[in-house]
Amino acid sequence: ALAVGIRTAASFYHAGAIAAAAGDATAAQKYWEQSISPCSTSVPAGLSRARLQGVTAAHEAKGALRE
């Protein structure tokens, strides 16, 4: 969808889920952040916020383990 110019919260959320499943946390985070922009009150935006919170918590936990 993104390749042909579709820019909806749902398409960005799904792109983030695909990137996360492929192990690319950086791309997943970027897509989920973009999912929130078109309509911050949409269901996909809410799902993206939840996934971003999980990514942030995991990132912080990794940092704590290194210290």
Short mmCIF file of N, CA, C and O in Angstrom, two decimals:
data_model
loop_
_atom_site.label_atom_id
_atom_site.label_comp_id
_atom_site.label_asym_id
_atom_site.label_seq_id
_atom_site.Cartn_x
_atom_site.Cartn_y
_atom_site.Cartn_z
N ALA A 1 0.82 -1.19 0.00
CA ALA A 1 0.00 0.00 0.00
C ALA A 1 0.87 1.26 0.00
O ALA A 1 0.59 2.20 -0.72
N LEU A 2 1.90 1.26 0.84
CA LEU A 2 2.76 2.44 0.91
C LEU A 2 3.47 2.70 -0.42
O LEU A 2 3.68 3.84 -0.81
N ALA A 3 3.82 1.63 -1.12
CA ALA A 3 4.54 1.77 -2.39
C ALA A 3 3.72 2.49 -3.45
O ALA A 3 4.29 3.15 -4.32
N VAL A 4 2.41 2.40 -3.37
CA VAL A 4 1.56 3.06 -4.37
C VAL A 4 0.97 4.38 -3.83
O VAL A 4 0.10 4.96 -4.46
N GLY A 5 1.44 4.82 -2.68
CA GLY A 5 1.05 6.13 -2.17
C GLY A 5 -0.08 6.16 -1.17
O GLY A 5 -0.55 7.24 -0.81
N ILE A 6 -0.53 5.02 -0.71
CA ILE A 6 -1.60 5.01 0.30
C ILE A 6 -0.98 5.34 1.65
O ILE A 6 -0.06 4.67 2.09
N ARG A 7 -1.47 6.39 2.26
CA ARG A 7 -0.91 6.87 3.53
C ARG A 7 -2.02 6.95 4.58
O ARG A 7 -2.55 8.01 4.86
N THR A 8 -2.39 5.82 5.13
CA THR A 8 -3.41 5.79 6.17
C THR A 8 -2.78 5.27 7.45
O THR A 8 -1.73 4.63 7.43
N ALA A 9 -3.44 5.54 8.56
CA ALA A 9 -2.96 5.05 9.84
C ALA A 9 -2.83 3.53 9.82
O ALA A 9 -1.86 2.96 10.32
N ALA A 10 -3.81 2.87 9.20
CA ALA A 10 -3.79 1.41 9.14
C ALA A 10 -2.61 0.89 8.32
O ALA A 10 -1.95 -0.08 8.72
N SER A 11 -2.32 1.53 7.20
CA SER A 11 -1.21 1.04 6.36
C SER A 11 0.12 1.23 7.08
O SER A 11 0.99 0.36 7.01
N PHE A 12 0.29 2.35 7.78
CA PHE A 12 1.54 2.55 8.53
C PHE A 12 1.64 1.57 9.70
O PHE A 12 2.71 1.05 10.00
N TYR A 13 0.51 1.31 10.38
CA TYR A 13 0.53 0.34 11.48
C TYR A 13 0.96 -1.03 10.97
O TYR A 13 1.82 -1.68 11.56
N HIS A 14 0.37 -1.46 9.88
CA HIS A 14 0.71 -2.78 9.34
C HIS A 14 2.16 -2.84 8.85
O HIS A 14 2.83 -3.86 9.03
N ALA A 15 2.64 -1.76 8.25
CA ALA A 15 4.04 -1.72 7.83
C ALA A 15 4.96 -1.85 9.05
O ALA A 15 5.98 -2.54 9.00
N GLY A 16 4.57 -1.23 10.14
CA GLY A 16 5.35 -1.35 11.38
C GLY A 16 5.35 -2.77 11.91
O GLY A 16 6.37 -3.29 12.36
N ALA A 17 4.19 -3.41 11.87
CA ALA A 17 4.10 -4.80 12.34
C ALA A 17 4.96 -5.72 11.47
O ALA A 17 5.63 -6.63 11.99
N ILE A 18 4.97 -5.48 10.17
CA ILE A 18 5.78 -6.29 9.27
C ILE A 18 7.27 -6.06 9.55
O ILE A 18 8.05 -7.01 9.64
N ALA A 19 7.65 -4.81 9.73
CA ALA A 19 9.05 -4.50 10.03
C ALA A 19 9.47 -5.14 11.36
O ALA A 19 10.57 -5.69 11.47
N ALA A 20 8.60 -5.08 12.35
CA ALA A 20 8.91 -5.67 13.66
C ALA A 20 9.08 -7.18 13.53
O ALA A 20 10.01 -7.76 14.10
N ALA A 21 8.21 -7.82 12.78
CA ALA A 21 8.30 -9.26 12.58
C ALA A 21 9.58 -9.65 11.84
O ALA A 21 10.12 -10.73 12.07
N ALA A 22 10.06 -8.73 11.00
CA ALA A 22 11.30 -8.98 10.26
C ALA A 22 12.53 -8.64 11.10
O ALA A 22 13.66 -8.83 10.64
N GLY A 23 12.32 -8.13 12.30
CA GLY A 23 13.43 -7.82 13.19
C GLY A 23 14.00 -6.42 13.03
O GLY A 23 15.06 -6.12 13.56
N ASP A 24 13.31 -5.54 12.32
CA ASP A 24 13.79 -4.18 12.10
C ASP A 24 13.03 -3.22 13.02
O ASP A 24 12.06 -2.58 12.62
N ALA A 25 13.50 -3.10 14.26
CA ALA A 25 12.82 -2.28 15.25
C ALA A 25 12.84 -0.80 14.88
O ALA A 25 11.88 -0.08 15.16
N THR A 26 13.90 -0.34 14.24
CA THR A 26 13.99 1.06 13.85
C THR A 26 12.92 1.42 12.84
O THR A 26 12.22 2.43 12.98
N ALA A 27 12.76 0.60 11.81
CA ALA A 27 11.72 0.85 10.80
C ALA A 27 10.33 0.71 11.43
O ALA A 27 9.44 1.51 11.12
N ALA A 28 10.15 -0.27 12.29
CA ALA A 28 8.86 -0.47 12.94
C ALA A 28 8.47 0.79 13.72
O ALA A 28 7.35 1.28 13.61
N GLN A 29 9.41 1.32 14.48
CA GLN A 29 9.14 2.51 15.26
C GLN A 29 8.77 3.68 14.35
O GLN A 29 7.83 4.42 14.62
N LYS A 30 9.50 3.85 13.25
CA LYS A 30 9.22 4.93 12.31
C LYS A 30 7.81 4.81 11.75
O LYS A 30 7.05 5.78 11.72
N TYR A 31 7.42 3.61 11.32
CA TYR A 31 6.08 3.41 10.76
C TYR A 31 4.99 3.64 11.80
O TYR A 31 3.95 4.23 11.52
N TRP A 32 5.21 3.15 13.02
CA TRP A 32 4.20 3.34 14.06
C TRP A 32 4.04 4.82 14.41
O TRP A 32 2.94 5.28 14.65
N GLU A 33 5.14 5.56 14.42
CA GLU A 33 5.05 7.00 14.66
C GLU A 33 4.25 7.67 13.54
O GLU A 33 3.44 8.56 13.79
N GLN A 34 4.47 7.24 12.29
CA GLN A 34 3.73 7.80 11.16
C GLN A 34 2.25 7.41 11.22
O GLN A 34 1.40 8.14 10.72
N SER A 35 1.94 6.29 11.82
CA SER A 35 0.56 5.84 11.93
C SER A 35 -0.27 6.78 12.79
O SER A 35 -1.46 6.94 12.57
N ILE A 36 0.37 7.41 13.73
CA ILE A 36 -0.34 8.30 14.65
C ILE A 36 -0.68 9.63 13.97
O ILE A 36 -1.70 10.25 14.28
N SER A 37 0.12 10.06 13.01
CA SER A 37 -0.06 11.37 12.39
C SER A 37 -1.37 11.58 11.63
O SER A 37 -2.01 12.61 11.83
N PRO A 38 -1.80 10.68 10.74
CA PRO A 38 -3.00 10.97 9.95
C PRO A 38 -4.26 11.19 10.80
O PRO A 38 -5.05 12.06 10.49
N CYS A 39 -4.43 10.41 11.83
CA CYS A 39 -5.61 10.54 12.69
C CYS A 39 -5.26 9.95 14.05
O CYS A 39 -5.32 8.74 14.25
N SER A 40 -4.88 10.82 14.97
CA SER A 40 -4.36 10.35 16.26
C SER A 40 -5.39 9.63 17.11
O SER A 40 -5.04 8.96 18.08
N THR A 41 -6.68 9.72 16.76
CA THR A 41 -7.71 9.05 17.55
C THR A 41 -8.19 7.74 16.92
O THR A 41 -9.09 7.10 17.45
N SER A 42 -7.58 7.35 15.81
CA SER A 42 -8.01 6.13 15.13
C SER A 42 -7.56 4.88 15.90
O SER A 42 -6.63 4.94 16.72
N VAL A 43 -8.21 3.78 15.64
CA VAL A 43 -7.83 2.51 16.26
C VAL A 43 -6.38 2.14 15.91
O VAL A 43 -5.61 1.80 16.81
N PRO A 44 -5.97 2.22 14.64
CA PRO A 44 -4.57 1.89 14.34
C PRO A 44 -3.57 2.80 15.07
O PRO A 44 -2.52 2.34 15.50
N ALA A 45 -3.92 4.07 15.25
CA ALA A 45 -3.03 4.98 15.98
C ALA A 45 -2.91 4.53 17.44
O ALA A 45 -1.81 4.55 18.01
N GLY A 46 -4.00 4.11 18.02
CA GLY A 46 -3.96 3.60 19.40
C GLY A 46 -3.11 2.35 19.50
O GLY A 46 -2.34 2.19 20.45
N LEU A 47 -3.25 1.46 18.53
CA LEU A 47 -2.44 0.24 18.52
C LEU A 47 -0.96 0.60 18.35
O LEU A 47 -0.09 0.00 18.99
N SER A 48 -0.68 1.58 17.52
CA SER A 48 0.70 2.01 17.30
C SER A 48 1.30 2.58 18.57
O SER A 48 2.44 2.30 18.91
N ARG A 49 0.51 3.40 19.28
CA ARG A 49 1.01 3.95 20.55
C ARG A 49 1.37 2.83 21.52
O ARG A 49 2.39 2.87 22.20
N ALA A 50 0.53 1.81 21.59
CA ALA A 50 0.79 0.68 22.48
C ALA A 50 2.07 -0.05 22.08
O ALA A 50 2.88 -0.42 22.93
N ARG A 51 2.25 -0.26 20.77
CA ARG A 51 3.46 -0.94 20.30
C ARG A 51 4.70 -0.09 20.57
O ARG A 51 5.74 -0.61 20.94
N LEU A 52 4.58 1.24 20.38
CA LEU A 52 5.71 2.13 20.65
C LEU A 52 6.09 2.10 22.12
O LEU A 52 7.28 2.14 22.45
N GLN A 53 5.12 2.02 23.00
CA GLN A 53 5.41 1.94 24.43
C GLN A 53 6.17 0.66 24.73
O GLN A 53 7.10 0.65 25.53
N GLY A 54 5.81 -0.43 24.06
CA GLY A 54 6.53 -1.69 24.24
C GLY A 54 7.95 -1.61 23.73
O GLY A 54 8.88 -2.12 24.37
N VAL A 55 8.15 -0.94 22.60
CA VAL A 55 9.50 -0.78 22.05
C VAL A 55 10.34 0.06 22.99
O VAL A 55 11.50 -0.25 23.28
N THR A 56 9.77 1.14 23.51
CA THR A 56 10.50 2.02 24.42
C THR A 56 10.87 1.28 25.70
O THR A 56 12.00 1.38 26.17
N ALA A 57 9.94 0.50 26.24
CA ALA A 57 10.22 -0.25 27.47
C ALA A 57 11.31 -1.28 27.23
O ALA A 57 12.21 -1.44 28.06
N ALA A 58 11.28 -1.96 26.10
CA ALA A 58 12.31 -2.96 25.79
C ALA A 58 13.66 -2.29 25.61
O ALA A 58 14.68 -2.81 26.06
N HIS A 59 13.68 -1.14 24.96
CA HIS A 59 14.93 -0.40 24.74
C HIS A 59 15.52 0.04 26.08
O HIS A 59 16.73 -0.08 26.30
N GLU A 60 14.68 0.54 26.97
CA GLU A 60 15.14 0.98 28.28
C GLU A 60 15.66 -0.21 29.10
O GLU A 60 16.65 -0.10 29.81
N ALA A 61 15.01 -1.34 28.99
CA ALA A 61 15.45 -2.54 29.71
C ALA A 61 16.81 -3.00 29.21
O ALA A 61 17.66 -3.39 30.01
N LYS A 62 17.04 -2.95 27.91
CA LYS A 62 18.35 -3.31 27.37
C LYS A 62 19.43 -2.40 27.91
O LYS A 62 20.51 -2.85 28.26
N GLY A 63 19.13 -1.11 27.98
CA GLY A 63 20.10 -0.15 28.51
C GLY A 63 20.42 -0.41 29.97
O GLY A 63 21.56 -0.31 30.40
N ALA A 64 19.41 -0.79 30.75
CA ALA A 64 19.62 -1.08 32.16
C ALA A 64 20.47 -2.32 32.36
O ALA A 64 21.27 -2.40 33.28
N LEU A 65 20.34 -3.28 31.46
CA LEU A 65 21.13 -4.50 31.55
C LEU A 65 22.60 -4.25 31.26
O LEU A 65 23.47 -4.94 31.76
N ARG A 66 22.89 -3.26 30.43
CA ARG A 66 24.26 -2.96 30.05
C ARG A 66 25.02 -2.23 31.16
O ARG A 66 26.22 -2.22 31.18
N GLU A 67 24.29 -1.57 32.04
CA GLU A 67 24.95 -0.77 33.10
C GLU A 67 25.49 -1.63 34.21
O GLU A 67 25.26 -2.67 34.50
#
